[in-house]
mmCIF file of C-alpha atoms in Angstrom:
data_model
loop_
_atom_site.group_PDB
_atom_site.id
_atom_site.type_symbol
_atom_site.label_atom_id
_atom_site.label_comp_id
_atom_site.label_asym_id
_atom_site.label_seq_id
_atom_site.Cartn_x
_atom_site.Cartn_y
_atom_site.Cartn_z
ATOM 1 C CA MET A 232 119.282 -110.577 257.703
ATOM 2 C CA SER A 233 122.319 -111.975 255.906
ATOM 3 C CA PRO A 234 125.775 -110.446 256.540
ATOM 4 C CA SER A 235 125.950 -109.275 252.905
ATOM 5 C CA LYS A 236 122.860 -107.067 253.498
ATOM 6 C CA LEU A 237 123.646 -106.139 257.109
ATOM 7 C CA ILE A 238 127.069 -104.604 256.434
ATOM 8 C CA PRO A 239 125.839 -102.059 253.809
ATOM 9 C CA ALA A 240 122.881 -101.141 256.051
ATOM 10 C CA VAL A 241 125.172 -100.534 259.066
ATOM 11 C CA LEU A 242 127.598 -98.508 256.927
ATOM 12 C CA LEU A 243 124.749 -96.351 255.575
ATOM 13 C CA LEU A 244 123.431 -95.739 259.091
ATOM 14 C CA ALA A 245 126.922 -94.830 260.358
ATOM 15 C CA LEU A 246 127.540 -92.414 257.509
ATOM 16 C CA SER A 247 124.199 -90.633 257.980
ATOM 17 C CA ALA A 248 124.326 -90.511 261.790
ATOM 18 C CA GLY A 249 126.294 -87.257 261.861
ATOM 19 C CA THR A 250 123.682 -85.445 259.824
ATOM 20 C CA ALA A 251 120.490 -87.156 260.948
ATOM 21 C CA PHE A 252 120.171 -85.344 264.264
ATOM 22 C CA SER A 253 121.437 -81.920 263.185
ATOM 23 C CA GLN A 254 119.336 -81.567 260.050
ATOM 24 C CA ILE A 255 117.018 -78.582 260.337
ATOM 25 C CA LEU A 256 114.503 -77.391 257.789
ATOM 26 C CA GLU A 257 113.615 -73.701 257.580
ATOM 27 C CA VAL A 258 110.669 -72.445 255.526
ATOM 28 C CA GLY A 259 110.332 -68.682 255.376
ATOM 29 C CA MET A 260 109.222 -65.478 253.692
ATOM 30 C CA SER A 261 111.062 -62.179 253.336
ATOM 31 C CA GLY A 262 110.599 -58.722 251.941
ATOM 32 C CA GLY A 263 112.745 -55.702 251.386
ATOM 33 C CA VAL A 264 114.257 -53.250 248.972
ATOM 34 C CA ASN A 265 116.032 -53.799 245.696
ATOM 35 C CA ARG A 266 118.714 -51.319 244.647
ATOM 36 C CA MET A 267 119.928 -51.455 241.066
ATOM 37 C CA SER A 268 123.468 -50.781 239.936
ATOM 38 C CA SER A 269 124.928 -51.017 236.428
ATOM 39 C CA SER A 270 121.303 -50.753 235.285
ATOM 40 C CA THR A 271 121.647 -48.770 232.028
ATOM 41 C CA LEU A 272 120.078 -50.578 229.070
ATOM 42 C CA GLY A 273 119.889 -50.027 225.312
ATOM 43 C CA GLY A 274 122.877 -47.730 224.854
ATOM 44 C CA GLY A 275 121.667 -45.339 227.564
ATOM 45 C CA GLU A 276 118.068 -45.084 226.258
ATOM 46 C CA ALA A 277 116.708 -46.838 229.359
ATOM 47 C CA TYR A 278 117.614 -47.899 232.858
ATOM 48 C CA LEU A 279 116.057 -49.983 235.605
ATOM 49 C CA GLU A 280 114.985 -48.125 238.741
ATOM 50 C CA ASP A 281 115.090 -49.309 242.370
ATOM 51 C CA GLY A 282 112.104 -51.214 243.718
ATOM 52 C CA TRP A 283 110.831 -53.665 246.311
ATOM 53 C CA ARG A 284 110.923 -57.456 246.536
ATOM 54 C CA LEU A 285 109.079 -60.358 248.187
ATOM 55 C CA GLY A 286 110.203 -63.930 248.310
ATOM 56 C CA ALA A 287 110.243 -67.372 249.869
ATOM 57 C CA ARG A 288 113.184 -69.533 250.906
ATOM 58 C CA ILE A 289 113.595 -73.141 251.964
ATOM 59 C CA THR A 290 116.812 -73.950 253.806
ATOM 60 C CA ILE A 291 118.211 -77.334 254.820
ATOM 61 C CA ASN A 292 121.118 -77.337 257.280
ATOM 62 C CA PRO A 293 122.523 -80.903 257.202
ATOM 63 C CA TYR A 294 125.838 -79.969 258.855
ATOM 64 C CA ARG A 295 126.893 -77.913 261.899
ATOM 65 C CA PHE A 296 128.360 -75.065 259.839
ATOM 66 C CA CYS A 297 126.855 -75.469 256.327
ATOM 67 C CA GLY A 298 123.490 -75.463 254.606
ATOM 68 C CA HIS A 299 121.662 -75.361 251.269
ATOM 69 C CA GLU A 300 118.931 -72.946 250.252
ATOM 70 C CA VAL A 301 116.518 -72.651 247.333
ATOM 71 C CA GLY A 302 114.079 -69.854 246.777
ATOM 72 C CA TYR A 303 112.019 -67.549 244.625
ATOM 73 C CA MET A 304 112.012 -63.726 244.640
ATOM 74 C CA TYR A 305 109.619 -61.342 242.951
ATOM 75 C CA THR A 306 110.978 -57.853 242.368
ATOM 76 C CA ARG A 307 108.813 -54.926 241.355
ATOM 77 C CA ALA A 308 110.579 -51.931 239.855
ATOM 78 C CA ASN A 309 110.228 -49.548 236.924
ATOM 79 C CA MET A 310 112.066 -49.240 233.672
ATOM 80 C CA ASN A 311 112.695 -45.621 232.756
ATOM 81 C CA TYR A 312 112.688 -45.324 228.963
ATOM 82 C CA GLN A 313 113.532 -41.828 227.707
ATOM 83 C CA GLY A 314 112.004 -40.236 230.815
ATOM 84 C CA VAL A 315 108.872 -42.406 230.968
ATOM 85 C CA SER A 316 108.552 -44.973 233.807
ATOM 86 C CA ILE A 317 107.066 -48.310 232.789
ATOM 87 C CA GLY A 318 106.271 -51.102 235.289
ATOM 88 C CA GLU A 319 108.823 -53.914 235.274
ATOM 89 C CA ALA A 320 108.892 -57.166 237.234
ATOM 90 C CA VAL A 321 111.762 -59.576 237.726
ATOM 91 C CA HIS A 322 111.177 -63.223 238.672
ATOM 92 C CA GLN A 323 114.180 -64.975 240.230
ATOM 93 C CA GLY A 324 114.868 -68.526 241.282
ATOM 94 C CA PHE A 325 118.077 -69.443 243.081
ATOM 95 C CA TYR A 326 120.189 -72.084 244.811
ATOM 96 C CA ASN A 327 122.728 -71.040 247.449
ATOM 97 C CA PHE A 328 125.301 -72.728 249.650
ATOM 98 C CA LEU A 329 125.474 -71.230 253.172
ATOM 99 C CA VAL A 330 128.470 -71.188 255.513
ATOM 100 C CA TYR A 331 127.665 -70.287 259.135
ATOM 101 C CA VAL A 332 130.018 -68.578 261.596
ATOM 102 C CA THR A 333 128.434 -70.305 264.618
ATOM 103 C CA PRO A 334 127.410 -73.992 264.911
ATOM 104 C CA GLU A 335 123.920 -75.434 264.549
ATOM 105 C CA GLY A 336 121.872 -74.808 267.669
ATOM 106 C CA SER A 337 123.281 -71.322 268.308
ATOM 107 C CA LYS A 338 120.740 -68.569 269.028
ATOM 108 C CA VAL A 339 122.484 -66.148 266.625
ATOM 109 C CA ARG A 340 123.960 -67.426 263.342
ATOM 110 C CA PRO A 341 125.786 -65.017 261.014
ATOM 111 C CA PHE A 342 126.354 -66.550 257.566
ATOM 112 C CA PHE A 343 127.959 -66.070 254.163
ATOM 113 C CA THR A 344 126.296 -67.359 251.024
ATOM 114 C CA GLY A 345 126.847 -67.797 247.300
ATOM 115 C CA GLY A 346 125.157 -69.591 244.454
ATOM 116 C CA ALA A 347 123.512 -69.561 241.039
ATOM 117 C CA GLN A 348 120.260 -68.023 239.872
ATOM 118 C CA PHE A 349 118.075 -67.179 236.932
ATOM 119 C CA SER A 350 116.264 -63.888 236.421
ATOM 120 C CA THR A 351 113.259 -63.675 234.091
ATOM 121 C CA PHE A 352 112.426 -60.191 232.796
ATOM 122 C CA PRO A 353 108.990 -59.792 231.187
ATOM 123 C CA PHE A 354 108.824 -57.142 228.465
ATOM 124 C CA PRO A 355 108.240 -53.782 230.248
ATOM 125 C CA GLY A 356 104.563 -53.168 230.995
ATOM 126 C CA TYR A 357 103.606 -56.822 230.382
ATOM 127 C CA SER A 358 103.177 -59.842 232.632
ATOM 128 C CA ILE A 359 105.261 -62.993 232.444
ATOM 129 C CA GLN A 360 102.280 -64.819 230.851
ATOM 130 C CA SER A 361 102.160 -62.326 227.939
ATOM 131 C CA GLY A 362 105.303 -63.708 226.328
ATOM 132 C CA GLY A 363 108.372 -61.817 225.198
ATOM 133 C CA SER A 364 110.199 -62.521 228.463
ATOM 134 C CA GLN A 365 113.950 -62.911 228.632
ATOM 135 C CA THR A 366 115.678 -65.243 231.087
ATOM 136 C CA LYS A 367 119.287 -64.580 232.113
ATOM 137 C CA PHE A 368 121.477 -66.848 234.249
ATOM 138 C CA GLY A 369 123.938 -65.495 236.783
ATOM 139 C CA VAL A 370 125.412 -65.692 240.253
ATOM 140 C CA ASN A 371 124.586 -64.240 243.648
ATOM 141 C CA TYR A 372 126.520 -63.790 246.870
ATOM 142 C CA GLY A 373 126.154 -62.058 250.201
ATOM 143 C CA GLY A 374 125.547 -62.703 253.860
ATOM 144 C CA GLY A 375 123.229 -62.168 256.734
ATOM 145 C CA ILE A 376 122.275 -63.135 260.218
ATOM 146 C CA LYS A 377 119.603 -65.446 261.626
ATOM 147 C CA THR A 378 118.303 -65.094 265.178
ATOM 148 C CA ARG A 379 116.131 -67.700 266.876
ATOM 149 C CA LEU A 380 113.060 -66.298 268.629
ATOM 150 C CA ASN A 381 112.153 -69.718 270.070
ATOM 151 C CA GLU A 382 112.392 -73.380 269.018
ATOM 152 C CA LYS A 383 110.067 -72.932 266.037
ATOM 153 C CA TRP A 384 110.631 -69.379 264.734
ATOM 154 C CA LEU A 385 113.562 -67.282 263.615
ATOM 155 C CA ILE A 386 114.068 -63.893 261.999
ATOM 156 C CA ARG A 387 116.721 -63.135 259.433
ATOM 157 C CA ILE A 388 118.333 -60.141 257.774
ATOM 158 C CA ASP A 389 119.957 -60.643 254.354
ATOM 159 C CA TYR A 390 122.141 -58.670 251.982
ATOM 160 C CA ARG A 391 122.733 -60.224 248.567
ATOM 161 C CA GLN A 392 123.911 -59.060 245.197
ATOM 162 C CA TYR A 393 122.439 -60.820 242.145
ATOM 163 C CA ALA A 394 124.553 -60.422 239.008
ATOM 164 C CA SER A 395 123.355 -61.459 235.554
ATOM 165 C CA PRO A 396 123.574 -60.281 231.956
ATOM 166 C CA LYS A 397 121.240 -57.370 231.199
ATOM 167 C CA PRO A 398 117.955 -57.916 229.338
ATOM 168 C CA ASP A 399 117.983 -56.592 225.774
ATOM 169 C CA PHE A 400 114.531 -55.221 224.942
ATOM 170 C CA PHE A 401 115.791 -52.549 222.580
ATOM 171 C CA VAL A 402 117.309 -52.361 219.091
ATOM 172 C CA THR A 403 120.609 -51.089 220.497
ATOM 173 C CA GLU A 404 122.621 -53.991 221.917
ATOM 174 C CA THR A 405 122.842 -54.035 225.697
ATOM 175 C CA THR A 406 126.117 -55.270 227.194
ATOM 176 C CA GLY A 407 127.445 -55.798 230.663
ATOM 177 C CA TRP A 408 125.998 -57.245 233.838
ATOM 178 C CA LEU A 409 123.054 -55.970 235.852
ATOM 179 C CA ARG A 410 123.580 -55.955 239.614
ATOM 180 C CA MET A 411 120.514 -56.144 241.849
ATOM 181 C CA ASN A 412 121.247 -55.496 245.538
ATOM 182 C CA GLU A 413 118.794 -57.026 248.016
ATOM 183 C CA VAL A 414 118.364 -55.876 251.609
ATOM 184 C CA SER A 415 115.592 -57.897 253.226
ATOM 185 C CA VAL A 416 114.086 -58.928 256.523
ATOM 186 C CA GLY A 417 112.230 -62.192 256.909
ATOM 187 C CA PHE A 418 110.969 -64.871 259.236
ATOM 188 C CA ALA A 419 111.094 -68.660 259.043
ATOM 189 C CA PHE A 420 109.420 -71.613 260.646
ATOM 190 C CA THR A 421 111.935 -74.292 261.644
ATOM 191 C CA MET A 422 111.498 -78.045 261.970
#
């Protein structure tokens, strides 16, 4: 190998050496409750009720104290419109940056997290395939704790608040931000 090709290869190897051995992949599922706040819609004609949620997360921890996470959450709740409850789902996709309190390899890892997300609200009583859905973009933030059960499995507890503009399904304009508060418990397989 010529020196002009060897030097870039050695530099690339040296730059990636710090992350190559600490990189851990986590693939997991979680479930929990969803508590709504600031959930009034349509000038007070309707509001979103609390519900439950299920989701999946993939986390990559390339550094001792930091990581990246992407995921999907399905929330099932009801929309109360003038005293009548109608089934409502919320589909969310998100990216988060994680900052850990303890280094990679610790049995217990408290963390703080923040990132961006989208929330898709199908029209109440309909599925996402029926059309008429509204997608809103927002932010989320929170924290949690991960505890290793063994080399391959961990459990986690999360609290997050997802904030996005409210869906506007009604003639009266809806303003403000909807806040969805997640409390969940999950498990993950680590590699």
